[in-house]
Amino acid sequence: AAGVIQSPRHLIKEKRETATLKCYPIPRHDTVYWYQQGPGQDPQFLISFYEKMQSDKGSIPDRFSAQQFSDYHSELNMSSLELGDSALYFCASSLGLQGRNTEAFFGQGTRLTVV
Amino acid sequence: GQNIDQPTEMTATEGAIVQINCTYQTSGFNGLFWYQQHAGEAPTFLSYNVLDGLEEKGRFSSFLSRSKGYSYLLLKELQMKDSASYLCAVPKSGGSYIPTFGRGTSLIVHP
């Protein structure tokens, strides 16, 4: 079965550069979530989209922006990168909001290293 | 906001049973999630409880008591591959269903 696909899997950037992470949800899933997980930390919710509209916002820095496109894929744009942005970035998708009958499936993540 | 408390680390023996506890405080309850995460990998959904009681799913069961702000994940017939972090998560405040994760419990299963 198709899963959530994230690209790239690994990314190395220098401070103050920009990065774009991509997420392709499971076919027919209309909801996408972005999480950031630092070393030894729990996943922190950044932002989510439902039907191409932002549905919820977490601890996403102003330097970051995201959108969901007409084909439901999503991109997380990160500018003025800082060393502290080095983390594993997960994307998850679900059909509708998560709950009893709606499970969110996570992608394998993009490991971003800022040097 | 949310406040989630879980033990940091637990160890258990292969074939045994282990119970991972989670206490939470949240404004507006919209259910509780349990996820499993192996090191460097994506979290995997295990369970979602919104009503009090025990829900069983194979070797894994999850229990919820809303009045006590308490949940546990029960793992039976432990296998080496169960060594992972187990994340308790409650939706963020404001009526959302998006999981806000705790620090997780690192479970080490040894022979």
XYZ file of C-alpha atoms in Angstrom:
226
model
C 0.000 0.000 0.000
C 1.168 3.515 -0.738
C 2.538 5.425 2.220
C 3.363 9.033 2.958
C 6.372 10.046 0.914
C 8.741 12.762 2.005
C 11.588 14.231 0.058
C 14.400 14.632 0.394
C 15.246 12.052 3.056
C 18.374 13.927 4.052
C 19.313 17.558 3.565
C 22.347 19.534 4.588
C 22.181 23.314 4.496
C 24.288 26.173 5.755
C 23.127 28.822 8.196
C 20.944 31.510 6.650
C 20.125 29.331 3.643
C 16.630 28.231 2.689
C 15.194 24.744 2.446
C 12.025 23.237 1.031
C 10.689 19.946 2.288
C 8.029 18.083 0.365
C 5.324 15.717 1.498
C 3.117 13.517 -0.655
C 0.216 12.157 1.380
C -1.405 8.792 0.954
C -3.749 8.926 -2.066
C -7.170 10.368 -1.169
C -5.941 11.731 2.153
C -6.961 15.371 2.461
C -5.216 16.342 5.700
C -1.509 16.902 6.155
C 0.427 17.593 9.360
C 4.009 18.738 9.842
C 6.071 17.898 12.936
C 9.598 18.775 13.998
C 11.560 16.389 16.196
C 14.890 17.452 17.624
C 17.426 14.936 18.954
C 15.991 13.173 21.991
C 12.873 15.335 21.853
C 9.230 14.572 21.290
C 7.655 15.518 17.953
C 6.475 19.109 18.015
C 3.453 19.982 15.919
C 4.143 22.764 13.447
C 1.164 23.209 11.151
C -1.609 21.302 9.414
C -3.760 21.625 6.326
C -7.183 20.294 5.458
C -8.462 20.523 1.903
C -5.663 22.920 0.960
C -6.462 25.364 3.759
C -4.454 25.810 6.938
C -6.434 24.036 9.641
C -4.252 24.424 12.696
C -1.024 26.040 13.739
C 1.459 24.988 16.355
C 4.957 26.107 17.205
C 5.997 27.016 13.691
C 8.556 29.841 13.552
C 7.764 32.897 11.460
C 10.734 31.979 9.269
C 8.839 28.889 8.149
C 5.830 28.735 5.893
C 3.868 25.905 4.382
C 1.087 25.232 1.949
C -0.955 22.405 0.541
C -1.390 22.261 -3.206
C -4.292 21.211 -5.427
C -2.935 17.654 -5.627
C -2.820 17.617 -1.796
C 0.927 17.470 -1.552
C 2.447 19.910 0.893
C 5.669 21.859 1.100
C 7.386 23.295 4.153
C 9.549 26.274 3.309
C 12.235 27.226 5.768
C 14.250 30.427 5.456
C 17.161 31.978 7.326
C 18.072 28.563 8.651
C 19.597 28.349 12.106
C 21.658 25.610 13.714
C 18.710 24.886 15.998
C 16.569 23.969 13.018
C 18.536 20.752 12.658
C 15.953 18.066 13.288
C 13.868 15.311 11.810
C 10.818 16.745 10.066
C 7.858 14.432 9.808
C 4.832 14.780 7.634
C 1.680 12.820 8.389
C -1.560 12.477 6.490
C -5.074 11.357 7.272
C -8.487 11.242 5.677
C -10.235 13.934 7.652
C -9.189 14.836 11.161
C -7.554 12.239 13.370
C -9.800 10.433 15.785
C -11.408 7.094 16.497
C -11.831 6.050 12.914
C -9.219 8.263 11.374
C -5.612 7.334 11.765
C -2.705 9.564 10.819
C 0.120 7.906 8.937
C 3.592 9.332 9.204
C 6.220 9.544 6.511
C 9.798 8.457 7.109
C 10.861 12.027 7.713
C 13.434 14.410 6.320
C 16.567 14.771 8.352
C 17.730 18.363 8.076
C 21.210 19.267 9.214
C 22.174 22.932 9.361
C 25.909 23.589 9.481
C -2.370 23.785 27.176
C -1.377 20.189 27.656
C 0.777 18.585 30.320
C 1.772 14.973 29.740
C 3.797 12.832 32.119
C 5.269 9.414 31.331
C 8.211 7.481 32.737
C 11.375 8.209 30.795
C 12.595 4.659 30.511
C 11.444 1.144 31.292
C 13.040 -2.261 30.873
C 11.357 -5.622 30.571
C 12.095 -9.205 29.645
C 11.127 -10.892 26.405
C 7.803 -12.711 26.833
C 6.743 -10.602 29.801
C 4.004 -7.987 30.179
C 4.724 -4.299 30.641
C 2.438 -1.384 31.470
C 3.401 2.131 30.433
C 1.513 4.814 32.320
C 0.612 8.285 31.166
C -1.023 11.084 33.110
C -2.232 14.182 31.406
C -3.806 17.560 32.003
C -5.572 19.228 29.163
C -8.168 21.911 28.650
C -10.890 20.204 26.668
C -10.463 16.485 26.146
C -10.631 15.077 22.624
C -9.212 11.637 23.198
C -5.778 10.197 23.825
C -3.357 8.624 21.347
C -0.567 6.128 21.778
C 2.187 5.946 19.179
C 5.236 3.711 18.854
C 8.463 5.145 17.512
C 11.635 3.237 16.763
C 14.818 5.287 16.838
C 15.159 7.469 13.756
C 11.865 6.278 12.333
C 8.391 7.736 12.023
C 5.834 7.353 14.811
C 3.332 4.576 14.190
C -0.248 4.861 15.434
C -1.185 2.289 18.063
C -4.455 3.401 19.588
C -6.928 6.195 20.188
C -9.148 6.229 23.295
C -11.956 8.687 23.805
C -14.158 6.700 26.213
C -13.214 5.220 29.570
C -12.164 1.617 29.636
C -9.838 -0.866 28.041
C -9.444 -1.361 24.310
C -7.582 -4.414 23.166
C -5.798 -4.766 19.861
C -3.748 -7.920 19.611
C -0.794 -7.856 22.001
C -1.394 -4.193 22.758
C -4.168 -2.756 24.925
C -4.853 0.817 25.954
C -6.816 2.000 28.965
C -8.302 5.394 29.699
C -9.772 7.039 32.785
C -10.902 10.546 31.940
C -11.821 11.424 35.523
C -8.294 10.592 36.659
C -6.506 12.012 33.629
C -4.784 8.680 33.265
C -4.038 6.165 30.577
C -1.837 3.151 30.194
C -0.546 1.056 27.347
C -0.260 -2.645 28.077
C 2.104 -4.756 26.004
C 1.842 -8.523 26.320
C 4.171 -11.302 25.185
C 6.958 -8.821 24.693
C 9.236 -9.280 21.720
C 12.650 -7.791 21.104
C 11.183 -5.696 18.302
C 8.961 -3.946 20.857
C 12.023 -2.024 22.039
C 11.045 1.517 21.066
C 9.719 4.781 22.411
C 6.050 4.878 23.278
C 4.474 8.278 22.972
C 1.328 9.309 24.776
C -0.402 12.206 23.044
C -3.490 14.309 23.607
C -4.934 16.752 21.114
C -3.836 20.327 21.527
C -6.268 22.689 23.167
C -9.004 24.500 21.357
C -11.013 21.573 20.077
C -8.299 20.256 17.807
C -7.673 16.597 17.172
C -3.984 17.051 16.433
C -1.821 15.033 18.822
C 0.502 16.894 21.134
C 3.145 14.424 22.172
C 4.765 13.849 25.532
C 8.453 13.001 25.870
C 7.728 9.336 25.445
C 8.825 6.240 27.328
C 11.842 4.386 26.026
C 11.158 0.667 26.444
C 14.084 -1.735 26.376
C 13.237 -5.404 25.980
C 16.049 -7.792 26.845
C 16.305 -11.563 26.413
